[in-house]
Amino acid sequence: MRNLSLGERMKCEIALALLHRPRVVFLDEPTIGLDVTMQRRIRTFIADYNRRYGATVLLTSHYMADVEALCRRVIVIHEGRLLFDGELSALVKQFTAHKTIVVHLGDCDADLSSYGELVSCVDGVATLRVAKEETARVTGRLLADLPVIDLTVEDPPIEDAIVSAFAQGASS
């Protein structure tokens, strides 16, 4: 085992952990050291194991791609204090006050300051941060006012919700 790479050791440890079909599986950073393709395969394997055997999988991770792919319920703990316990979607809803609008315009010449906070504009693709309650109105204005090629509305990354949860937890 000592001669294996970190990724190879991780795969072996997962296989060993599941060898006897446990009903509860504890995984700590299960995709660390793995390439993108193997990360996806491991996540799919763990999700399939969970469905097939009804096992409870407890995942500790700082890697949000693992959390998003594997977790319906999340618990956020900071400095020993429980900050959140619930569905992943509820975490984003509770701890973020904005949405992200990505609008393809062809160029970055337009003044977008009246639509929201301009995060970036690269190669004609502008990213705006907009208050949740303003998203529909701003989207309508963008489509009416500008030559929009494409537009998407996204929830902020889970990382933003976690940072906000930590900030709120630290201040209370």
Short mmCIF file of N, CA and C in Angstrom, two decimals:
data_model
loop_
_atom_site.label_atom_id
_atom_site.label_comp_id
_atom_site.label_asym_id
_atom_site.label_seq_id
_atom_site.Cartn_x
_atom_site.Cartn_y
_atom_site.Cartn_z
N MET A 1 0.81 -1.20 0.00
CA MET A 1 0.00 0.00 0.00
C MET A 1 0.86 1.26 0.00
N ARG A 2 2.01 1.22 0.64
CA ARG A 2 2.85 2.42 0.75
C ARG A 2 3.36 2.90 -0.60
N ASN A 3 3.44 2.02 -1.57
CA ASN A 3 3.96 2.39 -2.88
C ASN A 3 2.88 2.91 -3.82
N LEU A 4 1.63 2.85 -3.41
CA LEU A 4 0.54 3.32 -4.26
C LEU A 4 0.42 4.83 -4.19
N SER A 5 -0.09 5.42 -5.26
CA SER A 5 -0.36 6.86 -5.26
C SER A 5 -1.53 7.14 -4.33
N LEU A 6 -1.74 8.42 -4.00
CA LEU A 6 -2.86 8.80 -3.14
C LEU A 6 -4.18 8.35 -3.74
N GLY A 7 -4.35 8.56 -5.03
CA GLY A 7 -5.60 8.16 -5.70
C GLY A 7 -5.83 6.65 -5.65
N GLU A 8 -4.77 5.88 -5.88
CA GLU A 8 -4.88 4.42 -5.82
C GLU A 8 -5.22 3.97 -4.40
N ARG A 9 -4.61 4.59 -3.40
CA ARG A 9 -4.93 4.25 -2.00
C ARG A 9 -6.38 4.57 -1.69
N MET A 10 -6.89 5.70 -2.20
CA MET A 10 -8.28 6.08 -1.94
C MET A 10 -9.23 5.02 -2.52
N LYS A 11 -8.96 4.59 -3.74
CA LYS A 11 -9.82 3.57 -4.36
C LYS A 11 -9.78 2.27 -3.56
N CYS A 12 -8.60 1.87 -3.11
CA CYS A 12 -8.48 0.64 -2.31
C CYS A 12 -9.21 0.79 -0.98
N GLU A 13 -9.09 1.95 -0.34
CA GLU A 13 -9.76 2.16 0.94
C GLU A 13 -11.28 2.11 0.80
N ILE A 14 -11.81 2.66 -0.29
CA ILE A 14 -13.26 2.59 -0.52
C ILE A 14 -13.68 1.15 -0.73
N ALA A 15 -12.92 0.42 -1.53
CA ALA A 15 -13.24 -1.00 -1.76
C ALA A 15 -13.21 -1.78 -0.44
N LEU A 16 -12.19 -1.54 0.37
CA LEU A 16 -12.10 -2.23 1.66
C LEU A 16 -13.25 -1.84 2.59
N ALA A 17 -13.61 -0.58 2.58
CA ALA A 17 -14.70 -0.11 3.45
C ALA A 17 -16.03 -0.76 3.10
N LEU A 18 -16.23 -1.10 1.82
CA LEU A 18 -17.51 -1.65 1.37
C LEU A 18 -17.51 -3.16 1.22
N LEU A 19 -16.38 -3.77 1.47
CA LEU A 19 -16.22 -5.21 1.26
C LEU A 19 -17.28 -6.05 1.97
N HIS A 20 -17.65 -5.67 3.16
CA HIS A 20 -18.61 -6.46 3.94
C HIS A 20 -20.01 -5.85 3.94
N ARG A 21 -20.30 -4.99 2.95
CA ARG A 21 -21.60 -4.35 2.80
C ARG A 21 -22.10 -3.71 4.08
N PRO A 22 -21.38 -2.75 4.61
CA PRO A 22 -21.84 -2.11 5.85
C PRO A 22 -23.11 -1.31 5.63
N ARG A 23 -23.88 -1.17 6.68
CA ARG A 23 -25.13 -0.40 6.61
C ARG A 23 -24.85 1.08 6.81
N VAL A 24 -23.73 1.41 7.45
CA VAL A 24 -23.31 2.79 7.63
C VAL A 24 -21.87 2.89 7.13
N VAL A 25 -21.63 3.87 6.24
CA VAL A 25 -20.31 4.06 5.65
C VAL A 25 -19.85 5.48 5.97
N PHE A 26 -18.67 5.61 6.52
CA PHE A 26 -18.07 6.91 6.80
C PHE A 26 -16.99 7.17 5.74
N LEU A 27 -17.13 8.26 5.01
CA LEU A 27 -16.16 8.62 3.98
C LEU A 27 -15.62 10.01 4.25
N ASP A 28 -14.31 10.13 4.28
CA ASP A 28 -13.66 11.41 4.52
C ASP A 28 -12.89 11.78 3.26
N GLU A 29 -13.36 12.81 2.56
CA GLU A 29 -12.71 13.28 1.32
C GLU A 29 -12.45 12.10 0.36
N PRO A 30 -13.51 11.39 -0.07
CA PRO A 30 -13.30 10.15 -0.83
C PRO A 30 -12.71 10.32 -2.22
N THR A 31 -12.74 11.52 -2.79
CA THR A 31 -12.20 11.66 -4.15
C THR A 31 -10.88 12.43 -4.18
N ILE A 32 -10.28 12.67 -3.03
CA ILE A 32 -9.01 13.39 -3.00
C ILE A 32 -7.95 12.59 -3.75
N GLY A 33 -7.19 13.28 -4.56
CA GLY A 33 -6.11 12.63 -5.28
C GLY A 33 -6.54 11.90 -6.54
N LEU A 34 -7.82 11.99 -6.90
CA LEU A 34 -8.30 11.29 -8.09
C LEU A 34 -8.47 12.27 -9.24
N ASP A 35 -8.27 11.77 -10.47
CA ASP A 35 -8.51 12.63 -11.63
C ASP A 35 -10.02 12.81 -11.82
N VAL A 36 -10.41 13.74 -12.67
CA VAL A 36 -11.81 14.12 -12.83
C VAL A 36 -12.68 12.93 -13.24
N THR A 37 -12.19 12.11 -14.14
CA THR A 37 -12.96 10.95 -14.59
C THR A 37 -13.18 9.96 -13.45
N MET A 38 -12.15 9.69 -12.68
CA MET A 38 -12.27 8.74 -11.57
C MET A 38 -13.14 9.33 -10.46
N GLN A 39 -13.07 10.64 -10.23
CA GLN A 39 -13.95 11.27 -9.24
C GLN A 39 -15.41 10.99 -9.59
N ARG A 40 -15.76 11.18 -10.85
CA ARG A 40 -17.13 10.94 -11.28
C ARG A 40 -17.52 9.47 -11.11
N ARG A 41 -16.61 8.57 -11.45
CA ARG A 41 -16.90 7.14 -11.31
C ARG A 41 -17.08 6.76 -9.85
N ILE A 42 -16.25 7.30 -8.97
CA ILE A 42 -16.37 7.00 -7.53
C ILE A 42 -17.69 7.54 -6.99
N ARG A 43 -18.06 8.77 -7.36
CA ARG A 43 -19.33 9.34 -6.91
C ARG A 43 -20.50 8.49 -7.38
N THR A 44 -20.47 8.08 -8.63
CA THR A 44 -21.54 7.23 -9.17
C THR A 44 -21.60 5.91 -8.42
N PHE A 45 -20.44 5.32 -8.15
CA PHE A 45 -20.37 4.06 -7.42
C PHE A 45 -20.95 4.20 -6.01
N ILE A 46 -20.58 5.27 -5.31
CA ILE A 46 -21.08 5.48 -3.95
C ILE A 46 -22.59 5.69 -3.95
N ALA A 47 -23.08 6.49 -4.89
CA ALA A 47 -24.53 6.73 -4.99
C ALA A 47 -25.27 5.43 -5.30
N ASP A 48 -24.71 4.62 -6.19
CA ASP A 48 -25.32 3.34 -6.53
C ASP A 48 -25.31 2.40 -5.32
N TYR A 49 -24.21 2.38 -4.58
CA TYR A 49 -24.13 1.55 -3.37
C TYR A 49 -25.22 1.97 -2.38
N ASN A 50 -25.38 3.27 -2.21
CA ASN A 50 -26.40 3.80 -1.30
C ASN A 50 -27.79 3.34 -1.73
N ARG A 51 -28.11 3.45 -3.01
CA ARG A 51 -29.43 3.04 -3.51
C ARG A 51 -29.63 1.52 -3.41
N ARG A 52 -28.62 0.79 -3.83
CA ARG A 52 -28.74 -0.66 -3.91
C ARG A 52 -28.89 -1.32 -2.54
N TYR A 53 -28.10 -0.86 -1.56
CA TYR A 53 -28.09 -1.53 -0.26
C TYR A 53 -28.77 -0.73 0.84
N GLY A 54 -29.27 0.46 0.51
CA GLY A 54 -29.94 1.29 1.52
C GLY A 54 -29.02 1.73 2.63
N ALA A 55 -27.74 1.79 2.34
CA ALA A 55 -26.76 2.16 3.36
C ALA A 55 -26.78 3.66 3.61
N THR A 56 -26.51 4.02 4.83
CA THR A 56 -26.32 5.42 5.18
C THR A 56 -24.87 5.77 4.91
N VAL A 57 -24.66 6.84 4.14
CA VAL A 57 -23.30 7.28 3.82
C VAL A 57 -23.08 8.63 4.48
N LEU A 58 -22.12 8.68 5.39
CA LEU A 58 -21.75 9.93 6.04
C LEU A 58 -20.47 10.42 5.38
N LEU A 59 -20.56 11.58 4.77
CA LEU A 59 -19.45 12.13 4.00
C LEU A 59 -18.95 13.40 4.67
N THR A 60 -17.66 13.45 4.94
CA THR A 60 -17.05 14.71 5.37
C THR A 60 -16.18 15.16 4.22
N SER A 61 -16.38 16.42 3.81
CA SER A 61 -15.65 16.89 2.65
C SER A 61 -15.62 18.40 2.59
N HIS A 62 -14.53 18.91 2.07
CA HIS A 62 -14.43 20.32 1.73
C HIS A 62 -14.63 20.50 0.23
N TYR A 63 -14.82 19.38 -0.48
CA TYR A 63 -14.93 19.40 -1.93
C TYR A 63 -16.41 19.40 -2.29
N MET A 64 -16.92 20.57 -2.71
CA MET A 64 -18.35 20.74 -2.91
C MET A 64 -18.91 19.91 -4.06
N ALA A 65 -18.10 19.52 -5.02
CA ALA A 65 -18.59 18.66 -6.09
C ALA A 65 -19.03 17.31 -5.53
N ASP A 66 -18.30 16.79 -4.54
CA ASP A 66 -18.72 15.55 -3.88
C ASP A 66 -20.03 15.76 -3.13
N VAL A 67 -20.11 16.86 -2.42
CA VAL A 67 -21.32 17.15 -1.63
C VAL A 67 -22.53 17.29 -2.54
N GLU A 68 -22.39 18.05 -3.62
CA GLU A 68 -23.51 18.24 -4.54
C GLU A 68 -23.95 16.93 -5.18
N ALA A 69 -23.00 16.08 -5.53
CA ALA A 69 -23.32 14.83 -6.22
C ALA A 69 -23.90 13.78 -5.29
N LEU A 70 -23.53 13.79 -4.01
CA LEU A 70 -23.87 12.68 -3.14
C LEU A 70 -24.86 12.99 -2.01
N CYS A 71 -25.02 14.25 -1.67
CA CYS A 71 -25.74 14.57 -0.43
C CYS A 71 -27.09 15.24 -0.68
N ARG A 72 -28.11 14.68 -0.07
CA ARG A 72 -29.42 15.36 -0.03
C ARG A 72 -29.48 16.22 1.22
N ARG A 73 -28.94 15.71 2.29
CA ARG A 73 -28.94 16.41 3.57
C ARG A 73 -27.51 16.81 3.91
N VAL A 74 -27.35 18.04 4.39
CA VAL A 74 -26.03 18.50 4.78
C VAL A 74 -26.07 19.06 6.20
N ILE A 75 -24.97 18.91 6.86
CA ILE A 75 -24.79 19.49 8.19
C ILE A 75 -23.52 20.34 8.11
N VAL A 76 -23.65 21.61 8.47
CA VAL A 76 -22.51 22.52 8.46
C VAL A 76 -22.13 22.78 9.91
N ILE A 77 -20.89 22.44 10.23
CA ILE A 77 -20.37 22.63 11.58
C ILE A 77 -19.16 23.55 11.48
N HIS A 78 -19.12 24.54 12.34
CA HIS A 78 -17.99 25.47 12.34
C HIS A 78 -17.56 25.70 13.78
N GLU A 79 -16.30 25.41 14.05
CA GLU A 79 -15.74 25.55 15.39
C GLU A 79 -16.60 24.85 16.44
N GLY A 80 -17.07 23.65 16.09
CA GLY A 80 -17.84 22.84 17.02
C GLY A 80 -19.30 23.22 17.16
N ARG A 81 -19.74 24.22 16.43
CA ARG A 81 -21.14 24.66 16.51
C ARG A 81 -21.91 24.26 15.26
N LEU A 82 -23.11 23.76 15.47
CA LEU A 82 -23.99 23.40 14.36
C LEU A 82 -24.57 24.67 13.76
N LEU A 83 -24.27 24.93 12.49
CA LEU A 83 -24.78 26.12 11.83
C LEU A 83 -25.97 25.82 10.94
N PHE A 84 -26.04 24.59 10.41
CA PHE A 84 -27.13 24.22 9.51
C PHE A 84 -27.29 22.72 9.49
N ASP A 85 -28.53 22.28 9.42
CA ASP A 85 -28.86 20.86 9.27
C ASP A 85 -30.11 20.78 8.42
N GLY A 86 -29.97 20.35 7.18
CA GLY A 86 -31.14 20.27 6.29
C GLY A 86 -30.75 19.91 4.87
N GLU A 87 -31.69 20.15 3.96
CA GLU A 87 -31.45 19.83 2.56
C GLU A 87 -30.45 20.81 1.96
N LEU A 88 -29.70 20.32 1.00
CA LEU A 88 -28.69 21.13 0.34
C LEU A 88 -29.31 22.38 -0.29
N SER A 89 -30.45 22.21 -0.95
CA SER A 89 -31.11 23.36 -1.58
C SER A 89 -31.54 24.40 -0.54
N ALA A 90 -31.93 23.95 0.64
CA ALA A 90 -32.33 24.87 1.70
C ALA A 90 -31.13 25.65 2.23
N LEU A 91 -29.95 25.05 2.21
CA LEU A 91 -28.74 25.75 2.63
C LEU A 91 -28.49 26.96 1.74
N VAL A 92 -28.57 26.75 0.44
CA VAL A 92 -28.37 27.84 -0.51
C VAL A 92 -29.45 28.90 -0.34
N LYS A 93 -30.67 28.44 -0.18
CA LYS A 93 -31.80 29.38 -0.03
C LYS A 93 -31.66 30.22 1.24
N GLN A 94 -31.25 29.60 2.33
CA GLN A 94 -31.17 30.29 3.62
C GLN A 94 -29.99 31.26 3.71
N PHE A 95 -28.86 30.89 3.12
CA PHE A 95 -27.65 31.66 3.36
C PHE A 95 -27.16 32.50 2.18
N THR A 96 -27.93 32.57 1.12
CA THR A 96 -27.54 33.45 0.02
C THR A 96 -28.71 34.36 -0.33
N ALA A 97 -28.40 35.59 -0.64
CA ALA A 97 -29.44 36.58 -0.93
C ALA A 97 -29.45 36.98 -2.40
N HIS A 98 -28.68 36.29 -3.22
CA HIS A 98 -28.59 36.69 -4.62
C HIS A 98 -28.62 35.48 -5.55
N LYS A 99 -28.79 35.78 -6.82
CA LYS A 99 -28.66 34.80 -7.90
C LYS A 99 -27.61 35.33 -8.86
N THR A 100 -27.14 34.47 -9.71
CA THR A 100 -26.17 34.86 -10.72
C THR A 100 -26.83 34.80 -12.09
N ILE A 101 -26.74 35.88 -12.83
CA ILE A 101 -27.24 35.91 -14.20
C ILE A 101 -26.03 35.95 -15.13
N VAL A 102 -25.96 35.00 -16.04
CA VAL A 102 -24.89 34.96 -17.03
C VAL A 102 -25.54 35.28 -18.37
N VAL A 103 -25.11 36.37 -18.97
CA VAL A 103 -25.74 36.84 -20.21
C VAL A 103 -24.68 36.96 -21.31
N HIS A 104 -24.95 36.30 -22.44
CA HIS A 104 -24.06 36.34 -23.60
C HIS A 104 -24.53 37.49 -24.49
N LEU A 105 -23.65 38.46 -24.68
CA LEU A 105 -24.02 39.65 -25.44
C LEU A 105 -23.22 39.82 -26.73
N GLY A 106 -22.18 39.07 -26.89
CA GLY A 106 -21.33 39.22 -28.06
C GLY A 106 -20.14 40.13 -27.81
N ASP A 107 -20.34 41.18 -27.00
CA ASP A 107 -19.23 42.05 -26.60
C ASP A 107 -19.52 42.61 -25.21
N CYS A 108 -18.56 43.28 -24.64
CA CYS A 108 -18.69 43.81 -23.28
C CYS A 108 -18.82 45.34 -23.29
N ASP A 109 -19.36 45.90 -24.36
CA ASP A 109 -19.45 47.36 -24.49
C ASP A 109 -20.59 47.98 -23.69
N ALA A 110 -21.65 47.23 -23.41
CA ALA A 110 -22.83 47.79 -22.74
C ALA A 110 -22.52 48.11 -21.27
N ASP A 111 -23.14 49.19 -20.77
CA ASP A 111 -23.05 49.53 -19.35
C ASP A 111 -24.10 48.69 -18.62
N LEU A 112 -23.65 47.75 -17.82
CA LEU A 112 -24.55 46.82 -17.14
C LEU A 112 -24.78 47.17 -15.68
N SER A 113 -24.26 48.29 -15.23
CA SER A 113 -24.33 48.64 -13.81
C SER A 113 -25.75 48.80 -13.28
N SER A 114 -26.70 49.16 -14.14
CA SER A 114 -28.08 49.34 -13.67
C SER A 114 -28.82 48.01 -13.51
N TYR A 115 -28.21 46.92 -13.96
CA TYR A 115 -28.87 45.61 -13.88
C TYR A 115 -28.49 44.82 -12.64
N GLY A 116 -27.36 45.14 -12.06
CA GLY A 116 -26.88 44.42 -10.89
C GLY A 116 -25.38 44.60 -10.76
N GLU A 117 -24.79 43.86 -9.86
CA GLU A 117 -23.34 43.94 -9.65
C GLU A 117 -22.64 43.15 -10.74
N LEU A 118 -21.84 43.82 -11.53
CA LEU A 118 -21.09 43.17 -12.59
C LEU A 118 -19.91 42.43 -11.97
N VAL A 119 -19.93 41.12 -12.03
CA VAL A 119 -18.85 40.30 -11.49
C VAL A 119 -17.72 40.20 -12.49
N SER A 120 -18.08 39.97 -13.75
CA SER A 120 -17.07 39.89 -14.80
C SER A 120 -17.74 40.04 -16.16
N CYS A 121 -16.94 40.39 -17.15
CA CYS A 121 -17.38 40.37 -18.54
C CYS A 121 -16.17 40.01 -19.38
N VAL A 122 -16.20 38.82 -19.92
CA VAL A 122 -15.08 38.29 -20.70
C VAL A 122 -15.62 37.72 -22.00
N ASP A 123 -15.05 38.15 -23.10
CA ASP A 123 -15.45 37.66 -24.43
C ASP A 123 -16.95 37.77 -24.66
N GLY A 124 -17.54 38.85 -24.20
CA GLY A 124 -18.97 39.08 -24.44
C GLY A 124 -19.90 38.32 -23.51
N VAL A 125 -19.35 37.65 -22.51
CA VAL A 125 -20.17 36.92 -21.54
C VAL A 125 -20.08 37.66 -20.20
N ALA A 126 -21.19 38.27 -19.82
CA ALA A 126 -21.24 39.04 -18.58
C ALA A 126 -21.86 38.21 -17.47
N THR A 127 -21.29 38.32 -16.28
CA THR A 127 -21.82 37.65 -15.10
C THR A 127 -22.24 38.73 -14.12
N LEU A 128 -23.52 38.69 -13.74
CA LEU A 128 -24.09 39.68 -12.83
C LEU A 128 -24.57 39.00 -11.56
N ARG A 129 -24.41 39.67 -10.44
CA ARG A 129 -24.96 39.22 -9.17
C ARG A 129 -26.17 40.12 -8.88
N VAL A 130 -27.32 39.48 -8.67
CA VAL A 130 -28.58 40.20 -8.53
C VAL A 130 -29.32 39.66 -7.30
N ALA A 131 -29.96 40.55 -6.55
CA ALA A 131 -30.79 40.13 -5.41
C ALA A 131 -31.85 39.15 -5.91
N LYS A 132 -32.11 38.10 -5.13
CA LYS A 132 -33.06 37.06 -5.54
C LYS A 132 -34.40 37.64 -5.97
N GLU A 133 -34.90 38.58 -5.17
CA GLU A 133 -36.23 39.12 -5.45
C GLU A 133 -36.26 39.99 -6.71
N GLU A 134 -35.11 40.38 -7.22
CA GLU A 134 -35.02 41.22 -8.42
C GLU A 134 -34.72 40.41 -9.68
N THR A 135 -34.47 39.13 -9.55
CA THR A 135 -33.99 38.31 -10.66
C THR A 135 -34.93 38.33 -11.86
N ALA A 136 -36.21 38.11 -11.66
CA ALA A 136 -37.16 38.07 -12.78
C ALA A 136 -37.23 39.43 -13.47
N ARG A 137 -37.29 40.50 -12.70
CA ARG A 137 -37.38 41.85 -13.28
C ARG A 137 -36.12 42.18 -14.08
N VAL A 138 -34.95 41.89 -13.51
CA VAL A 138 -33.69 42.18 -14.19
C VAL A 138 -33.54 41.34 -15.46
N THR A 139 -33.93 40.08 -15.39
CA THR A 139 -33.87 39.21 -16.56
C THR A 139 -34.74 39.78 -17.69
N GLY A 140 -35.95 40.20 -17.34
CA GLY A 140 -36.85 40.79 -18.34
C GLY A 140 -36.26 42.05 -18.96
N ARG A 141 -35.66 42.90 -18.12
CA ARG A 141 -35.04 44.14 -18.62
C ARG A 141 -33.88 43.83 -19.56
N LEU A 142 -33.03 42.87 -19.16
CA LEU A 142 -31.90 42.50 -20.01
C LEU A 142 -32.37 42.04 -21.39
N LEU A 143 -33.38 41.19 -21.39
CA LEU A 143 -33.89 40.65 -22.66
C LEU A 143 -34.54 41.75 -23.51
N ALA A 144 -35.20 42.70 -22.86
CA ALA A 144 -35.87 43.78 -23.59
C ALA A 144 -34.89 44.84 -24.08
N ASP A 145 -33.85 45.12 -23.30
CA ASP A 145 -32.96 46.25 -23.58
C ASP A 145 -31.75 45.92 -24.45
N LEU A 146 -31.27 44.69 -24.39
CA LEU A 146 -29.98 44.36 -25.00
C LEU A 146 -30.11 43.24 -26.03
N PRO A 147 -29.15 43.16 -26.96
CA PRO A 147 -29.17 42.07 -27.94
C PRO A 147 -28.60 40.78 -27.33
N VAL A 148 -29.42 40.12 -26.55
CA VAL A 148 -29.00 38.93 -25.80
C VAL A 148 -28.93 37.71 -26.71
N ILE A 149 -27.79 37.03 -26.69
CA ILE A 149 -27.62 35.79 -27.45
C ILE A 149 -28.11 34.61 -26.61
N ASP A 150 -27.78 34.64 -25.33
CA ASP A 150 -28.18 33.56 -24.41
C ASP A 150 -28.17 34.13 -23.00
N LEU A 151 -28.97 33.53 -22.13
CA LEU A 151 -29.05 34.00 -20.74
C LEU A 151 -29.37 32.82 -19.84
N THR A 152 -28.66 32.73 -18.74
CA THR A 152 -28.96 31.70 -17.74
C THR A 152 -29.02 32.35 -16.36
N VAL A 153 -29.86 31.80 -15.52
CA VAL A 153 -29.96 32.24 -14.13
C VAL A 153 -29.54 31.06 -13.27
N GLU A 154 -28.60 31.31 -12.35
CA GLU A 154 -28.05 30.24 -11.53
C GLU A 154 -28.10 30.60 -10.06
N ASP A 155 -28.26 29.58 -9.24
CA ASP A 155 -28.05 29.78 -7.81
C ASP A 155 -26.56 30.00 -7.61
N PRO A 156 -26.20 30.75 -6.57
CA PRO A 156 -24.77 30.92 -6.32
C PRO A 156 -24.13 29.58 -5.97
N PRO A 157 -22.82 29.48 -6.13
CA PRO A 157 -22.15 28.23 -5.77
C PRO A 157 -22.37 27.90 -4.29
N ILE A 158 -22.38 26.62 -3.98
CA ILE A 158 -22.56 26.18 -2.60
C ILE A 158 -21.48 26.78 -1.70
N GLU A 159 -20.30 26.97 -2.26
CA GLU A 159 -19.22 27.58 -1.48
C GLU A 159 -19.65 28.93 -0.91
N ASP A 160 -20.40 29.72 -1.71
CA ASP A 160 -20.88 31.02 -1.24
C ASP A 160 -21.82 30.85 -0.05
N ALA A 161 -22.69 29.86 -0.11
CA ALA A 161 -23.62 29.61 0.99
C ALA A 161 -22.87 29.18 2.25
N ILE A 162 -21.85 28.36 2.08
CA ILE A 162 -21.06 27.91 3.23
C ILE A 162 -20.32 29.10 3.86
N VAL A 163 -19.69 29.93 3.03
CA VAL A 163 -18.99 31.10 3.54
C VAL A 163 -19.95 32.00 4.30
N SER A 164 -21.14 32.20 3.76
CA SER A 164 -22.15 33.02 4.42
C SER A 164 -22.59 32.39 5.74
N ALA A 165 -22.76 31.09 5.76
CA ALA A 165 -23.15 30.40 6.99
C ALA A 165 -22.06 30.57 8.05
N PHE A 166 -20.80 30.42 7.65
CA PHE A 166 -19.70 30.61 8.59
C PHE A 166 -19.67 32.04 9.10
N ALA A 167 -19.86 33.00 8.21
CA ALA A 167 -19.84 34.42 8.62
C ALA A 167 -20.98 34.72 9.59
N GLN A 168 -22.17 34.22 9.30
CA GLN A 168 -23.30 34.44 10.19
C GLN A 168 -23.10 33.72 11.52
N GLY A 169 -22.52 32.52 11.48
CA GLY A 169 -22.25 31.78 12.71
C GLY A 169 -21.22 32.45 13.57
N ALA A 170 -20.22 33.06 12.95
CA ALA A 170 -19.18 33.76 13.70
C ALA A 170 -19.70 35.02 14.36
N SER A 171 -20.69 35.66 13.70
CA SER A 171 -21.20 36.92 14.24
C SER A 171 -22.26 36.71 15.31
N SER A 172 -22.81 35.50 15.42
CA SER A 172 -23.84 35.27 16.44
C SER A 172 -23.27 34.64 17.69
#
